[in-house]
Tab-separated table of C-alpha atoms in Angstrom:
chain	number	residue	atom	x	y	z
A	1	MET	CA	0.012	0.002	-0.089
A	2	SER	CA	1.277	3.484	-0.879
A	3	SER	CA	1.896	5.717	1.868
A	4	SER	CA	0.746	8.677	-0.169
A	5	ASN	CA	-2.597	10.315	0.783
A	6	GLY	CA	-2.302	12.937	-2.032
A	7	GLY	CA	-0.865	16.494	-1.519
A	8	SER	CA	-3.372	19.132	-0.608
A	9	GLY	CA	-3.866	21.603	-3.428
A	10	THR	CA	-2.755	19.162	-6.180
A	11	VAL	CA	-5.047	17.957	-8.795
A	12	PRO	CA	-6.322	14.378	-8.335
A	13	VAL	CA	-5.221	11.656	-10.885
A	14	LEU	CA	-9.059	10.915	-10.987
A	15	GLU	CA	-11.957	12.996	-9.814
A	16	VAL	CA	-15.544	11.252	-10.089
A	17	THR	CA	-18.481	13.547	-9.406
A	18	ASN	CA	-22.291	12.554	-9.162
A	19	LEU	CA	-21.601	9.763	-11.603
A	20	VAL	CA	-24.910	7.938	-12.717
A	21	LYS	CA	-25.154	4.950	-15.086
A	22	HIS	CA	-28.449	3.547	-16.280
A	23	PHE	CA	-29.055	0.411	-18.382
A	24	SER	CA	-32.198	0.120	-20.398
A	25	VAL	CA	-33.378	-3.442	-20.593
A	26	SER	CA	-36.152	-5.116	-22.532
A	27	GLY	CA	-38.731	-7.587	-21.236
A	28	ALA	CA	-42.089	-8.928	-22.028
A	29	LYS	CA	-45.492	-8.728	-20.436
A	30	GLY	CA	-48.075	-10.833	-22.171
A	31	LEU	CA	-47.929	-9.888	-25.788
A	32	ARG	CA	-46.506	-6.570	-25.044
A	33	LYS	CA	-42.739	-5.642	-24.951
A	34	THR	CA	-41.703	-3.440	-22.147
A	35	ARG	CA	-38.659	-1.410	-21.124
A	36	ALA	CA	-37.097	-0.805	-17.917
A	37	THR	CA	-34.306	1.153	-16.450
A	38	VAL	CA	-31.618	-0.612	-14.152
A	39	HIS	CA	-30.051	1.918	-11.882
A	40	ALA	CA	-26.567	0.480	-11.833
A	41	VAL	CA	-24.696	3.507	-10.386
A	42	SER	CA	-26.439	6.477	-8.740
A	43	ASP	CA	-24.677	9.635	-7.710
A	44	VAL	CA	-21.194	8.369	-6.805
A	45	SER	CA	-18.335	10.479	-6.101
A	46	PHE	CA	-14.760	9.958	-5.065
A	47	LYS	CA	-11.177	10.899	-5.760
A	48	VAL	CA	-8.082	9.020	-6.504
A	49	GLU	CA	-4.830	11.032	-5.742
A	50	ALA	CA	-1.447	10.494	-7.313
A	51	SER	CA	0.304	7.317	-6.031
A	52	GLN	CA	-3.014	6.368	-4.024
A	53	THR	CA	-5.109	3.126	-3.982
A	54	VAL	CA	-8.706	3.622	-3.427
A	55	GLY	CA	-10.613	0.332	-2.745
A	56	LEU	CA	-14.150	0.029	-3.929
A	57	VAL	CA	-15.936	-2.879	-2.244
A	58	GLY	CA	-19.397	-4.413	-2.010
A	59	GLU	CA	-21.492	-7.384	-2.738
A	60	SER	CA	-22.013	-8.643	-6.340
A	61	GLY	CA	-24.353	-6.400	-8.054
A	62	SER	CA	-23.468	-3.286	-6.039
A	63	GLY	CA	-22.122	-1.520	-9.112
A	64	LYS	CA	-18.465	-1.610	-8.399
A	65	THR	CA	-17.426	-2.977	-11.804
A	66	THR	CA	-19.865	-0.521	-13.710
A	67	VAL	CA	-17.978	2.317	-11.982
A	68	GLY	CA	-14.739	1.117	-13.140
A	69	ARG	CA	-15.807	0.613	-16.538
A	70	SER	CA	-17.645	4.081	-16.558
A	71	VAL	CA	-14.495	6.053	-15.447
A	72	LEU	CA	-12.534	4.563	-18.409
A	73	ARG	CA	-15.399	5.232	-20.738
A	74	LEU	CA	-15.842	1.390	-21.532
A	75	ALA	CA	-19.341	2.121	-20.383
A	76	GLU	CA	-20.834	5.558	-21.306
A	77	PRO	CA	-22.043	7.288	-18.260
A	78	THR	CA	-25.574	8.507	-18.152
A	79	SER	CA	-24.491	11.710	-16.291
A	80	GLY	CA	-22.025	13.174	-13.967
A	81	SER	CA	-18.323	14.049	-14.295
A	82	VAL	CA	-15.141	12.072	-14.746
A	83	LYS	CA	-12.027	14.088	-14.808
A	84	PHE	CA	-8.461	12.664	-15.380
A	85	LYS	CA	-5.927	14.885	-14.116
A	86	GLY	CA	-8.285	17.843	-14.158
A	87	GLN	CA	-9.568	17.094	-17.895
A	88	GLU	CA	-13.132	16.148	-18.313
A	89	ILE	CA	-13.483	12.917	-20.204
A	90	VAL	CA	-17.221	12.409	-20.292
A	91	GLY	CA	-18.248	13.587	-23.777
A	92	MET	CA	-14.748	13.755	-24.976
A	93	GLY	CA	-14.291	12.534	-28.745
A	94	ARG	CA	-13.114	9.256	-29.718
A	95	ARG	CA	-9.891	10.377	-31.165
A	96	GLU	CA	-8.911	12.500	-28.239
A	97	LEU	CA	-10.039	9.797	-25.840
A	98	ARG	CA	-7.722	7.221	-27.591
A	99	GLY	CA	-4.751	9.320	-26.846
A	100	MET	CA	-5.976	9.620	-23.209
A	101	ARG	CA	-6.362	6.033	-22.726
A	102	ARG	CA	-2.378	5.480	-22.777
A	103	GLU	CA	-2.505	6.742	-19.255
A	104	MET	CA	-5.664	4.802	-18.052
A	105	GLN	CA	-5.610	1.042	-18.279
A	106	ILE	CA	-7.584	-2.034	-16.779
A	107	VAL	CA	-6.832	-5.440	-15.407
A	108	PHE	CA	-9.611	-7.613	-15.718
A	109	GLN	CA	-11.014	-10.176	-13.185
A	110	ASP	CA	-10.578	-13.444	-15.256
A	111	PRO	CA	-7.036	-13.705	-16.574
A	112	GLN	CA	-7.908	-16.465	-18.833
A	113	ALA	CA	-10.808	-14.847	-20.600
A	114	SER	CA	-9.037	-11.525	-21.042
A	115	LEU	CA	-6.144	-12.916	-23.116
A	116	ASP	CA	-6.699	-14.140	-26.679
A	117	PRO	CA	-5.850	-17.903	-26.833
A	118	ARG	CA	-4.581	-17.478	-30.186
A	119	LEU	CA	-1.959	-14.861	-29.515
A	120	THR	CA	1.337	-15.466	-27.983
A	121	VAL	CA	2.079	-13.761	-24.707
A	122	GLY	CA	4.548	-11.432	-26.402
A	123	SER	CA	1.958	-10.437	-29.274
A	124	ALA	CA	-0.839	-9.833	-26.448
A	125	ILE	CA	1.624	-7.629	-24.367
A	126	ALA	CA	2.650	-5.758	-27.413
A	127	GLU	CA	-0.848	-5.048	-28.771
A	128	PRO	CA	-1.198	-1.753	-26.921
A	129	LEU	CA	2.147	-0.682	-28.421
A	130	ARG	CA	0.874	-1.555	-31.994
A	131	ILE	CA	-2.572	0.174	-31.418
A	132	GLN	CA	-1.099	3.393	-30.168
A	133	ARG	CA	1.726	3.252	-32.777
A	134	VAL	CA	4.600	3.569	-30.157
A	135	PRO	CA	7.959	3.619	-32.045
A	136	GLY	CA	10.940	1.394	-31.270
A	137	LYS	CA	11.523	-2.363	-30.977
A	138	HIS	CA	8.366	-3.893	-29.367
A	139	SER	CA	10.074	-7.150	-28.449
A	140	ASP	CA	12.522	-5.268	-26.104
A	141	ARG	CA	9.677	-3.565	-24.086
A	142	VAL	CA	7.855	-6.923	-24.068
A	143	ALA	CA	10.796	-8.552	-22.366
A	144	GLU	CA	11.271	-5.532	-19.942
A	145	LEU	CA	7.546	-5.922	-18.938
A	146	LEU	CA	7.785	-9.548	-18.358
A	147	GLU	CA	10.677	-9.272	-16.065
A	148	LEU	CA	8.919	-6.514	-14.272
A	149	VAL	CA	5.803	-8.754	-13.273
A	150	GLY	CA	8.210	-11.712	-12.256
A	151	LEU	CA	8.238	-13.698	-15.418
A	152	ALA	CA	11.064	-14.794	-17.817
A	153	PRO	CA	11.631	-12.769	-21.226
A	154	ASP	CA	11.462	-16.175	-23.100
A	155	HIS	CA	7.722	-16.643	-21.983
A	156	ALA	CA	6.890	-14.227	-24.737
A	157	ARG	CA	6.945	-17.084	-27.208
A	158	ARG	CA	4.255	-19.214	-25.276
A	159	PHE	CA	0.515	-19.192	-25.297
A	160	PRO	CA	-1.748	-18.304	-22.576
A	161	HIS	CA	-2.843	-21.871	-21.876
A	162	GLU	CA	0.653	-22.809	-20.833
A	163	PHE	CA	0.646	-20.655	-17.924
A	164	SER	CA	-1.082	-20.913	-14.378
A	165	GLY	CA	-3.813	-18.608	-13.423
A	166	GLY	CA	-1.474	-16.272	-11.284
A	167	GLN	CA	0.968	-16.150	-14.142
A	168	ARG	CA	-1.728	-15.317	-16.599
A	169	GLN	CA	-2.742	-12.376	-14.358
A	170	ARG	CA	0.764	-11.245	-14.196
A	171	ILE	CA	0.557	-11.275	-18.053
A	172	GLY	CA	-2.426	-9.150	-17.812
A	173	ILE	CA	-0.727	-6.723	-15.562
A	174	ALA	CA	2.278	-6.418	-17.737
A	175	ARG	CA	0.009	-5.546	-20.779
A	176	ALA	CA	-1.783	-3.052	-18.732
A	177	LEU	CA	1.485	-1.293	-17.905
A	178	ALA	CA	2.787	-1.393	-21.548
A	179	LEU	CA	1.972	2.295	-22.179
A	180	ASN	CA	3.298	3.586	-18.906
A	181	PRO	CA	-0.187	4.467	-17.560
A	182	SER	CA	-0.761	6.773	-14.355
A	183	LEU	CA	-4.204	5.136	-13.366
A	184	VAL	CA	-4.905	1.298	-13.270
A	185	VAL	CA	-8.353	0.012	-12.751
A	186	LEU	CA	-8.090	-3.441	-10.997
A	187	ASP	CA	-11.308	-5.161	-11.436
A	188	GLU	CA	-11.373	-7.969	-8.874
A	189	PRO	CA	-7.679	-9.040	-9.770
A	190	VAL	CA	-7.341	-11.647	-7.357
A	191	SER	CA	-10.730	-13.121	-6.972
A	192	ALA	CA	-10.298	-15.923	-9.600
A	193	LEU	CA	-6.951	-17.133	-8.198
A	194	ASP	CA	-6.286	-19.705	-5.470
A	195	VAL	CA	-5.697	-18.090	-1.982
A	196	SER	CA	-2.133	-19.202	-2.047
A	197	ILE	CA	-1.534	-17.027	-5.259
A	198	GLN	CA	-3.451	-13.976	-4.087
A	199	GLY	CA	-0.952	-12.691	-1.792
A	200	ALA	CA	1.870	-12.720	-4.205
A	201	VAL	CA	-0.274	-10.758	-6.855
A	202	VAL	CA	-1.361	-8.236	-4.223
A	203	ASN	CA	2.455	-7.854	-3.145
A	204	LEU	CA	3.448	-7.405	-6.871
A	205	LEU	CA	0.766	-4.778	-7.505
A	206	ASP	CA	1.966	-2.854	-4.154
A	207	ASP	CA	5.693	-3.153	-5.376
A	208	LEU	CA	4.694	-1.829	-8.845
A	209	GLN	CA	2.917	1.198	-7.339
A	210	ASP	CA	5.947	2.094	-5.357
A	211	ARG	CA	8.289	1.741	-8.198
A	212	LEU	CA	6.075	3.179	-10.895
A	213	GLY	CA	4.014	5.792	-8.785
A	214	LEU	CA	0.904	4.151	-10.146
A	215	SER	CA	-2.534	5.176	-8.847
A	216	TYR	CA	-5.150	2.278	-8.468
A	217	LEU	CA	-8.834	1.895	-8.290
A	218	PHE	CA	-9.130	-1.578	-6.864
A	219	ILE	CA	-12.430	-3.165	-7.093
A	220	ALA	CA	-13.032	-6.277	-4.868
A	221	HIS	CA	-15.521	-7.919	-2.524
A	222	ASP	CA	-12.833	-9.271	-0.132
A	223	LEU	CA	-12.341	-6.577	2.503
A	224	SER	CA	-9.304	-8.203	3.910
A	225	VAL	CA	-7.504	-7.806	0.643
A	226	VAL	CA	-8.750	-4.203	0.208
A	227	ARG	CA	-7.458	-3.357	3.722
A	228	HIS	CA	-3.950	-4.598	2.760
A	229	ILE	CA	-3.389	-2.640	-0.458
A	230	SER	CA	-5.823	0.498	-0.227
A	231	ASP	CA	-5.235	3.941	1.284
A	232	VAL	CA	-8.998	4.782	1.208
A	233	MET	CA	-12.032	2.322	1.214
A	234	ALA	CA	-15.342	3.038	-0.446
A	235	VAL	CA	-18.291	0.815	0.328
A	236	MET	CA	-21.126	0.414	-2.341
A	237	TYR	CA	-24.598	-0.987	-1.957
A	238	LEU	CA	-27.053	-1.243	-4.865
A	239	GLY	CA	-25.332	1.524	-6.981
A	240	LYS	CA	-24.552	3.982	-4.076
A	241	LEU	CA	-21.723	4.754	-1.817
A	242	MET	CA	-22.587	3.933	1.801
A	243	GLU	CA	-19.291	4.873	3.585
A	244	ILE	CA	-15.926	6.189	2.458
A	245	GLY	CA	-12.732	7.179	4.496
A	246	PRO	CA	-9.175	5.897	5.304
A	247	SER	CA	-9.023	2.168	4.971
A	248	GLU	CA	-7.707	1.551	8.495
A	249	THR	CA	-10.511	3.844	9.827
A	250	ILE	CA	-13.258	1.925	7.913
A	251	TYR	CA	-11.771	-1.410	8.968
A	252	THR	CA	-11.505	-0.697	12.762
A	253	ARG	CA	-14.228	1.894	13.220
A	254	PRO	CA	-17.073	1.360	10.726
A	255	SER	CA	-20.218	3.527	11.133
A	256	HIS	CA	-22.718	2.115	8.557
A	257	PRO	CA	-24.519	-1.084	9.381
A	258	TYR	CA	-23.858	-2.608	5.962
A	259	THR	CA	-20.112	-1.965	6.164
A	260	GLN	CA	-20.300	-3.655	9.649
A	261	ALA	CA	-21.996	-6.714	8.267
A	262	LEU	CA	-19.475	-6.990	5.496
A	263	LEU	CA	-16.522	-6.945	7.970
A	264	SER	CA	-18.384	-9.383	10.295
A	265	ALA	CA	-18.047	-11.908	7.472
A	266	VAL	CA	-14.324	-11.514	7.206
A	267	PRO	CA	-12.496	-14.690	8.831
A	268	GLU	CA	-10.200	-14.036	11.718
A	269	PRO	CA	-6.898	-15.862	11.688
A	270	ASP	CA	-7.172	-16.663	15.290
A	271	PRO	CA	-9.303	-19.726	15.735
A	272	MET	CA	-10.456	-18.682	19.217
A	273	THR	CA	-11.526	-15.402	18.233
A	274	GLU	CA	-13.234	-16.716	15.025
A	275	ARG	CA	-15.224	-19.313	17.157
A	276	THR	CA	-16.422	-16.833	19.764
A	277	ARG	CA	-17.155	-13.559	17.801
A	278	GLN	CA	-20.584	-12.727	16.467
A	279	ARG	CA	-21.771	-12.213	12.947
A	280	ILE	CA	-24.241	-9.841	11.469
A	281	LEU	CA	-26.496	-11.986	9.148
A	282	LEU	CA	-28.370	-9.697	6.817
A	283	GLN	CA	-31.865	-11.052	6.134
A	284	GLY	CA	-33.452	-11.005	2.581
A	285	ASP	CA	-31.739	-10.573	-0.896
A	286	VAL	CA	-30.598	-7.547	-2.526
A	287	PRO	CA	-33.342	-5.446	-4.050
A	288	SER	CA	-33.539	-5.192	-7.774
A	289	PRO	CA	-31.758	-2.054	-9.173
A	290	ILE	CA	-34.714	-1.688	-11.637
A	291	ASN	CA	-36.853	-0.660	-8.671
A	292	PRO	CA	-34.687	0.277	-5.809
A	293	PRO	CA	-36.284	0.909	-2.285
A	294	SER	CA	-37.425	4.491	-1.399
A	295	GLY	CA	-35.248	6.380	0.989
A	296	CYS	CA	-32.152	4.444	2.119
A	297	ARG	CA	-31.523	1.507	-0.164
A	298	PHE	CA	-30.101	-0.700	2.575
A	299	ARG	CA	-33.293	-0.248	4.678
A	300	THR	CA	-34.848	-3.489	3.541
A	301	ARG	CA	-31.915	-5.459	4.911
A	302	CYS	CA	-30.997	-3.020	7.991
A	303	PRO	CA	-31.560	-4.503	11.330
A	304	ILE	CA	-31.922	-1.035	12.921
A	305	ALA	CA	-33.917	0.718	10.093
A	306	LYS	CA	-36.629	3.051	11.236
A	307	ASP	CA	-39.507	4.989	9.554
A	308	LEU	CA	-37.295	7.928	8.514
A	309	CYS	CA	-35.045	5.409	6.593
A	310	ALA	CA	-37.889	4.784	4.096
A	311	MET	CA	-39.044	8.447	3.789
A	312	GLU	CA	-35.722	10.133	3.375
A	313	GLU	CA	-32.578	9.120	1.748
A	314	PRO	CA	-29.569	9.984	3.743
A	315	ALA	CA	-26.780	11.916	2.305
A	316	LEU	CA	-23.207	10.841	2.402
A	317	ILE	CA	-21.728	13.282	4.975
A	318	ASP	CA	-19.698	13.227	8.014
A	319	ARG	CA	-21.906	12.654	10.926
A	320	GLY	CA	-19.354	13.026	13.612
A	321	ASP	CA	-17.340	9.921	12.837
A	322	GLY	CA	-14.494	11.416	11.012
A	323	HIS	CA	-15.449	10.278	7.606
A	324	PRO	CA	-18.516	10.425	5.278
A	325	VAL	CA	-21.299	7.844	5.912
A	326	ALA	CA	-24.782	7.579	4.418
A	327	CYS	CA	-26.906	6.623	7.260
A	328	HIS	CA	-29.352	8.534	9.574
A	329	PHE	CA	-28.337	6.332	12.427
A	330	PRO	CA	-24.577	5.457	12.163
A	331	THR	CA	-23.463	3.158	15.111
A	332	LYS	CA	-20.125	1.785	16.007
A	333	ASN	CA	-21.898	-1.317	17.952
A	334	LEU	CA	-24.291	-2.799	15.560
A	335	VAL	CA	-23.613	-6.298	17.020
A	336	GLU	CA	-24.457	-5.322	20.470
A	337	MET	CA	-27.806	-3.653	19.453
A	338	VAL	CA	-28.859	-6.460	17.381
A	339	SER	CA	-28.138	-9.017	20.293
A	340	ALA	CA	-30.165	-6.786	22.812
A	341	ALA	CA	-32.988	-6.660	20.554
A	342	ARG	CA	-33.249	-10.570	20.369
């Protein structure tokens, strides 16, 4: 994890303001075709400073990946602002955006699906160099990148199926670094890997950040991984930010009931602590993003929800906890409150 928290007065590498992304979907009701809107991302705002890692966490379907794809314009935002080094990229033309993408790259979740099985590793890594018409001997740059991620230069002649999952993800990272980007979006980069391999890849990302001065948007559902690598943690639920702040603060002093429920599911390394601690079990399923609940989106599963939660959506503001939280009734002791109510 980078020690940088961004200097005051400097322009952030990435600044997202009121980001909204809706998808229109078709359905059928009897003999009539119907259309509905999926509210995938709703009014999300955050910053990524230079050499900083922001971890975006939440359950599947919370909108994390859509945020990551929207900030890169792989998915067109419905509204809002996305600024890269102070320059607005929402609405930017294709030619200008193509040049901007040299500095904005992504590492996908599944390393096997993200690599063309018909291309050698060398060709896959060199592809961004060819597309951007970078001059010079591409084979030398490929060898340099392979060594940078802990692989041998002669691996360039092999095909993706000849590598393990962890090695394939290293190849994906090498490809993302080919054009010397400033920002890398890491979309669940270790969730498809064995637990024994995850730590090595996270350590590699940490080392690359220190050596190259990279900024990361790290998308994950595993809060223990996010704690290790992130400077800032942002918690999403059903398309909205529930809580955001320094990772260690969120991990040790969470204020939102949803954040506390997620953290209660993280296994403890100490067997005695793991056996005796209480978990917060959320009831019901995540509501449909086509018809999200009124007021607070988490209220249908929140064990301390009150009438106000259904009538008024809580703003994401600091309510005296030292970091912004979107909850009318933030608490540090949800486990005790739930136990007392039983």
